[in-house]
mmCIF file of C-alpha atoms in Angstrom:
data_model
loop_
_atom_site.group_PDB
_atom_site.id
_atom_site.type_symbol
_atom_site.label_atom_id
_atom_site.label_comp_id
_atom_site.label_asym_id
_atom_site.label_seq_id
_atom_site.Cartn_x
_atom_site.Cartn_y
_atom_site.Cartn_z
ATOM 1 C CA ASN A 1 1.420 -0.774 7.824
ATOM 2 C CA ALA A 2 0.793 -1.968 4.294
ATOM 3 C CA GLY A 3 -2.259 -4.051 5.155
ATOM 4 C CA VAL A 4 -2.970 -7.382 3.516
ATOM 5 C CA MET A 5 -1.143 -7.643 0.208
ATOM 6 C CA GLN A 6 -2.368 -10.007 -2.442
ATOM 7 C CA ASN A 7 -0.834 -10.761 -5.798
ATOM 8 C CA PRO A 8 -1.402 -11.049 -8.567
ATOM 9 C CA ARG A 9 -4.444 -8.803 -8.671
ATOM 10 C CA HIS A 10 -5.561 -10.336 -11.931
ATOM 11 C CA LEU A 11 -4.616 -13.729 -13.310
ATOM 12 C CA VAL A 12 -5.695 -15.374 -16.539
ATOM 13 C CA ARG A 13 -5.213 -19.082 -17.007
ATOM 14 C CA ARG A 14 -6.272 -21.608 -19.595
ATOM 15 C CA ARG A 15 -8.089 -24.733 -18.555
ATOM 16 C CA GLY A 16 -5.699 -27.292 -17.145
ATOM 17 C CA GLN A 17 -3.071 -24.790 -16.020
ATOM 18 C CA GLU A 18 -2.128 -24.025 -12.444
ATOM 19 C CA ALA A 19 -2.939 -20.849 -10.543
ATOM 20 C CA ARG A 20 -0.935 -19.628 -7.561
ATOM 21 C CA LEU A 21 -2.272 -16.805 -5.467
ATOM 22 C CA ARG A 22 -0.147 -15.150 -2.823
ATOM 23 C CA CYS A 23 -1.099 -13.330 0.350
ATOM 24 C CA SER A 24 1.086 -11.420 2.774
ATOM 25 C CA PRO A 25 -0.833 -10.679 5.983
ATOM 26 C CA VAL A 26 -0.768 -7.526 8.016
ATOM 27 C CA LYS A 27 2.532 -7.279 9.834
ATOM 28 C CA GLY A 28 2.174 -9.039 13.150
ATOM 29 C CA HIS A 29 -0.860 -11.078 12.109
ATOM 30 C CA SER A 30 -0.364 -14.819 12.360
ATOM 31 C CA HIS A 31 -3.791 -15.963 11.153
ATOM 32 C CA VAL A 32 -4.764 -16.117 7.497
ATOM 33 C CA TYR A 33 -8.110 -16.893 5.918
ATOM 34 C CA TRP A 34 -8.946 -17.477 2.261
ATOM 35 C CA TYR A 35 -12.365 -16.751 0.806
ATOM 36 C CA ARG A 36 -13.819 -17.139 -2.667
ATOM 37 C CA GLN A 37 -16.360 -14.791 -4.165
ATOM 38 C CA LEU A 38 -18.238 -15.788 -7.276
ATOM 39 C CA PRO A 39 -19.849 -13.050 -9.375
ATOM 40 C CA GLU A 40 -22.923 -11.550 -7.732
ATOM 41 C CA GLU A 41 -22.460 -13.712 -4.629
ATOM 42 C CA GLY A 42 -21.165 -13.385 -1.114
ATOM 43 C CA LEU A 43 -17.879 -14.651 0.197
ATOM 44 C CA LYS A 44 -17.464 -18.351 0.902
ATOM 45 C CA PHE A 45 -14.953 -19.515 3.471
ATOM 46 C CA MET A 46 -12.279 -21.815 2.113
ATOM 47 C CA VAL A 47 -9.471 -22.298 4.603
ATOM 48 C CA TYR A 48 -7.950 -20.927 7.791
ATOM 49 C CA LEU A 49 -4.245 -21.205 8.475
ATOM 50 C CA GLN A 50 -1.738 -20.270 11.082
ATOM 51 C CA LYS A 51 1.984 -20.353 10.481
ATOM 52 C CA GLU A 52 2.852 -23.816 9.117
ATOM 53 C CA ASN A 53 -0.542 -25.234 10.086
ATOM 54 C CA ILE A 54 -3.902 -25.668 8.416
ATOM 55 C CA ILE A 55 -6.478 -25.162 11.145
ATOM 56 C CA ASP A 56 -9.743 -25.425 9.229
ATOM 57 C CA GLU A 57 -10.072 -26.435 5.587
ATOM 58 C CA SER A 58 -13.732 -27.291 5.666
ATOM 59 C CA GLY A 59 -14.493 -24.956 2.765
ATOM 60 C CA MET A 60 -11.799 -26.192 0.432
ATOM 61 C CA PRO A 61 -12.755 -28.375 -2.513
ATOM 62 C CA LYS A 62 -11.370 -31.852 -1.963
ATOM 63 C CA GLU A 63 -9.417 -31.942 -5.184
ATOM 64 C CA ARG A 64 -7.090 -29.550 -6.996
ATOM 65 C CA PHE A 65 -7.041 -26.916 -4.232
ATOM 66 C CA SER A 66 -4.362 -26.561 -1.589
ATOM 67 C CA ALA A 67 -3.124 -23.858 0.740
ATOM 68 C CA GLU A 68 -0.064 -23.246 2.824
ATOM 69 C CA PHE A 69 1.317 -20.612 5.150
ATOM 70 C CA PRO A 70 5.010 -21.331 5.605
ATOM 71 C CA LYS A 71 7.169 -20.124 8.430
ATOM 72 C CA GLU A 72 8.734 -17.601 6.095
ATOM 73 C CA GLY A 73 6.979 -15.908 3.224
ATOM 74 C CA PRO A 74 3.405 -15.390 2.131
ATOM 75 C CA SER A 75 0.456 -17.718 2.265
ATOM 76 C CA ILE A 76 -0.186 -19.494 -1.037
ATOM 77 C CA LEU A 77 -3.479 -20.716 -2.450
ATOM 78 C CA ARG A 78 -2.789 -23.158 -5.245
ATOM 79 C CA ILE A 79 -5.316 -24.370 -7.759
ATOM 80 C CA GLN A 80 -4.214 -27.178 -10.039
ATOM 81 C CA GLN A 81 -5.741 -27.997 -13.418
ATOM 82 C CA VAL A 82 -8.054 -25.014 -13.327
ATOM 83 C CA VAL A 83 -11.531 -25.207 -14.831
ATOM 84 C CA ARG A 84 -13.867 -22.416 -15.882
ATOM 85 C CA GLY A 85 -15.830 -22.781 -12.662
ATOM 86 C CA ASP A 86 -12.754 -21.669 -10.726
ATOM 87 C CA SER A 87 -13.116 -18.167 -12.170
ATOM 88 C CA ALA A 88 -13.754 -15.965 -9.164
ATOM 89 C CA ALA A 89 -12.248 -13.385 -6.877
ATOM 90 C CA TYR A 90 -10.131 -14.910 -4.152
ATOM 91 C CA PHE A 91 -9.770 -12.820 -1.028
ATOM 92 C CA CYS A 92 -7.256 -13.278 1.707
ATOM 93 C CA ALA A 93 -7.804 -11.899 5.187
ATOM 94 C CA SER A 94 -5.615 -11.808 8.246
ATOM 95 C CA SER A 95 -6.141 -11.298 11.939
ATOM 96 C CA PRO A 96 -3.972 -11.078 15.018
ATOM 97 C CA GLY A 97 -5.530 -14.155 16.570
ATOM 98 C CA THR A 98 -8.563 -15.686 18.176
ATOM 99 C CA GLY A 99 -7.474 -15.558 21.794
ATOM 100 C CA GLY A 100 -8.866 -13.263 24.459
ATOM 101 C CA SER A 101 -12.057 -11.285 24.310
ATOM 102 C CA GLY A 102 -11.088 -9.109 21.405
ATOM 103 C CA ALA A 103 -13.169 -8.638 18.317
ATOM 104 C CA ASN A 104 -10.607 -10.364 16.087
ATOM 105 C CA VAL A 105 -11.610 -8.290 13.107
ATOM 106 C CA LEU A 106 -10.450 -9.717 9.814
ATOM 107 C CA THR A 107 -8.588 -7.338 7.528
ATOM 108 C CA PHE A 108 -9.115 -8.183 3.885
ATOM 109 C CA GLY A 109 -6.783 -7.802 0.954
ATOM 110 C CA ALA A 110 -7.825 -6.351 -2.383
ATOM 111 C CA GLY A 111 -8.358 -9.806 -3.854
ATOM 112 C CA SER A 112 -6.997 -11.783 -6.771
ATOM 113 C CA ARG A 113 -9.325 -12.128 -9.697
ATOM 114 C CA LEU A 114 -8.847 -15.378 -11.554
ATOM 115 C CA THR A 115 -10.215 -15.826 -15.042
ATOM 116 C CA VAL A 116 -10.074 -19.254 -16.632
ATOM 117 C CA LEU A 117 -10.407 -19.291 -20.397
ATOM 118 C CA GLU B 1 -24.325 -25.555 9.962
ATOM 119 C CA LEU B 2 -24.407 -21.819 10.448
ATOM 120 C CA LYS B 3 -26.413 -19.966 7.817
ATOM 121 C CA VAL B 4 -26.602 -16.209 7.404
ATOM 122 C CA GLU B 5 -29.369 -14.516 5.475
ATOM 123 C CA GLN B 6 -29.657 -10.896 4.519
ATOM 124 C CA ASN B 7 -32.560 -8.986 3.157
ATOM 125 C CA PRO B 8 -33.235 -7.261 0.992
ATOM 126 C CA LEU B 9 -30.745 -8.431 -1.614
ATOM 127 C CA PHE B 10 -31.132 -5.225 -3.551
ATOM 128 C CA LEU B 11 -32.178 -1.830 -2.271
ATOM 129 C CA SER B 12 -32.750 1.252 -4.358
ATOM 130 C CA MET B 13 -33.130 4.355 -2.243
ATOM 131 C CA GLN B 14 -33.558 8.023 -2.821
ATOM 132 C CA GLU B 15 -31.154 10.405 -1.215
ATOM 133 C CA GLY B 16 -32.410 11.621 2.115
ATOM 134 C CA LYS B 17 -34.485 8.532 2.887
ATOM 135 C CA ASN B 18 -34.024 6.032 5.705
ATOM 136 C CA TYR B 19 -33.899 2.284 5.435
ATOM 137 C CA THR B 20 -32.825 -0.860 7.268
ATOM 138 C CA ILE B 21 -30.942 -3.955 6.139
ATOM 139 C CA TYR B 22 -31.621 -7.138 8.107
ATOM 140 C CA CYS B 23 -29.272 -9.977 8.893
ATOM 141 C CA ASN B 24 -30.543 -13.232 10.385
ATOM 142 C CA TYR B 25 -28.355 -16.130 11.404
ATOM 143 C CA SER B 26 -29.218 -19.666 12.332
ATOM 144 C CA THR B 27 -27.064 -20.630 15.328
ATOM 145 C CA THR B 28 -25.707 -18.937 18.397
ATOM 146 C CA SER B 29 -22.803 -16.584 17.932
ATOM 147 C CA ASP B 30 -21.417 -13.689 19.905
ATOM 148 C CA ARG B 31 -19.660 -11.926 17.041
ATOM 149 C CA LEU B 32 -21.385 -10.095 14.241
ATOM 150 C CA TYR B 33 -19.581 -7.993 11.668
ATOM 151 C CA TRP B 34 -20.693 -5.577 8.979
ATOM 152 C CA TYR B 35 -18.546 -4.940 5.931
ATOM 153 C CA ARG B 36 -18.844 -2.670 2.932
ATOM 154 C CA GLN B 37 -17.637 -3.599 -0.549
ATOM 155 C CA ASP B 38 -17.386 -1.217 -3.481
ATOM 156 C CA PRO B 39 -17.431 -2.736 -6.992
ATOM 157 C CA GLY B 40 -14.184 -4.522 -7.766
ATOM 158 C CA LYS B 41 -12.744 -3.644 -4.392
ATOM 159 C CA SER B 42 -11.999 -5.369 -1.131
ATOM 160 C CA LEU B 43 -14.111 -5.421 2.003
ATOM 161 C CA GLU B 44 -13.974 -2.592 4.473
ATOM 162 C CA SER B 45 -14.845 -3.288 8.083
ATOM 163 C CA LEU B 46 -17.683 -1.088 9.324
ATOM 164 C CA PHE B 47 -18.832 -2.482 12.668
ATOM 165 C CA VAL B 48 -18.134 -5.260 15.104
ATOM 166 C CA LEU B 49 -20.922 -6.200 17.509
ATOM 167 C CA LEU B 50 -19.967 -8.449 20.386
ATOM 168 C CA SER B 51 -22.864 -8.509 22.817
ATOM 169 C CA ASN B 52 -26.613 -8.616 22.974
ATOM 170 C CA GLY B 53 -28.056 -5.146 22.640
ATOM 171 C CA ALA B 54 -24.859 -3.696 21.193
ATOM 172 C CA VAL B 55 -25.406 -0.610 19.091
ATOM 173 C CA LYS B 56 -22.745 1.207 17.132
ATOM 174 C CA GLN B 57 -22.998 4.272 14.940
ATOM 175 C CA GLU B 58 -20.715 5.830 12.384
ATOM 176 C CA GLY B 59 -22.017 8.748 10.391
ATOM 177 C CA ARG B 60 -25.273 7.802 8.692
ATOM 178 C CA LEU B 61 -24.943 4.106 9.538
ATOM 179 C CA MET B 62 -26.042 2.442 12.742
ATOM 180 C CA ALA B 63 -25.764 -1.267 13.514
ATOM 181 C CA SER B 64 -27.432 -3.220 16.277
ATOM 182 C CA LEU B 65 -27.410 -6.801 17.518
ATOM 183 C CA ASP B 66 -30.062 -8.948 19.183
ATOM 184 C CA THR B 67 -28.419 -12.265 19.970
ATOM 185 C CA LYS B 68 -31.630 -13.778 21.319
ATOM 186 C CA ALA B 69 -33.434 -13.164 18.052
ATOM 187 C CA ARG B 70 -30.236 -13.898 16.099
ATOM 188 C CA LEU B 71 -30.780 -10.666 14.247
ATOM 189 C CA SER B 72 -28.648 -7.695 13.358
ATOM 190 C CA THR B 73 -29.773 -4.571 11.596
ATOM 191 C CA LEU B 74 -27.904 -1.915 9.665
ATOM 192 C CA HIS B 75 -29.886 1.303 9.600
ATOM 193 C CA ILE B 76 -29.201 3.996 7.054
ATOM 194 C CA THR B 77 -30.249 7.513 7.900
ATOM 195 C CA ALA B 78 -30.719 10.203 5.251
ATOM 196 C CA ALA B 79 -28.926 8.238 2.559
ATOM 197 C CA VAL B 80 -26.407 9.928 0.297
ATOM 198 C CA HIS B 81 -24.968 8.693 -3.002
ATOM 199 C CA ASP B 82 -21.599 7.884 -1.411
ATOM 200 C CA LEU B 83 -23.255 5.085 0.543
ATOM 201 C CA SER B 84 -23.919 3.137 -2.648
ATOM 202 C CA ALA B 85 -22.108 -0.194 -2.238
ATOM 203 C CA THR B 86 -22.730 -3.803 -1.280
ATOM 204 C CA TYR B 87 -23.102 -4.409 2.441
ATOM 205 C CA PHE B 88 -22.342 -7.765 3.984
ATOM 206 C CA CYS B 89 -23.007 -9.058 7.430
ATOM 207 C CA ALA B 90 -20.848 -11.894 8.702
ATOM 208 C CA VAL B 91 -21.093 -14.075 11.763
ATOM 209 C CA GLY B 92 -18.142 -15.476 13.624
ATOM 210 C CA SER B 93 -18.220 -19.249 13.808
ATOM 211 C CA GLY B 94 -16.533 -21.318 16.444
ATOM 212 C CA ALA B 95 -13.180 -20.911 18.069
ATOM 213 C CA THR B 96 -11.455 -20.236 14.771
ATOM 214 C CA ASN B 97 -13.666 -17.219 14.099
ATOM 215 C CA LYS B 98 -14.010 -18.046 10.450
ATOM 216 C CA LEU B 99 -16.659 -15.684 9.190
ATOM 217 C CA ILE B 100 -19.808 -16.911 7.508
ATOM 218 C CA PHE B 101 -21.067 -14.202 5.206
ATOM 219 C CA GLY B 102 -24.550 -13.254 4.208
ATOM 220 C CA THR B 103 -25.454 -12.916 0.574
ATOM 221 C CA GLY B 104 -24.967 -9.167 0.642
ATOM 222 C CA THR B 105 -27.276 -6.225 0.035
ATOM 223 C CA LEU B 106 -26.589 -4.088 -2.995
ATOM 224 C CA LEU B 107 -27.511 -0.546 -2.057
ATOM 225 C CA ALA B 108 -28.054 2.010 -4.800
ATOM 226 C CA VAL B 109 -28.757 5.545 -3.665
ATOM 227 C CA GLN B 110 -30.403 7.620 -6.359
ATOM 228 C CA PRO B 111 -30.161 11.408 -6.444
#
């Protein structure tokens, strides 16, 4: 079990460019969460997806940010026209689901660190 | 809106000493998680607490949950340098179980 795989680990973009961050969940996990961590801060929830569906995007900025989790392939967090304030670590987490009485522990990836010049 | 507060934000300890990190949250939840993060690394799950009065221990760390007080504690016994890291508590929110994280406690254990 390879765990949650994120790539790229480090990404440098100039202002106005696009950033695409990819996340492959733990095998068998159908729930994906994206979080953003600014320097010296905690993690902020961005979006929660299941296969082909966005379930909760209450933490996503209204503009420039989008996320998807297609039927095949990894989940993608896309940031258009990046600005310096987008510089952060973006963590993806996956879980097997929210049903039942289980703990539904989120397994986190190693993160993608975006730097906007 | 669910808010999660941790204190202290920074904790410098000597090896061998005991200390407690506190995590308060603002609305009812039945799921409380503790994670550890080393610099530049991902988050490692430490404990999951699912019921009032739950207590879990792993090595020198012990976590407890009081759902009535909306308080969880992470107790460190006889700290060692390897425990130096940032510790986050997180509270499960709603049916989607998105986690709301505290601000984190940076623990530095000095020899």
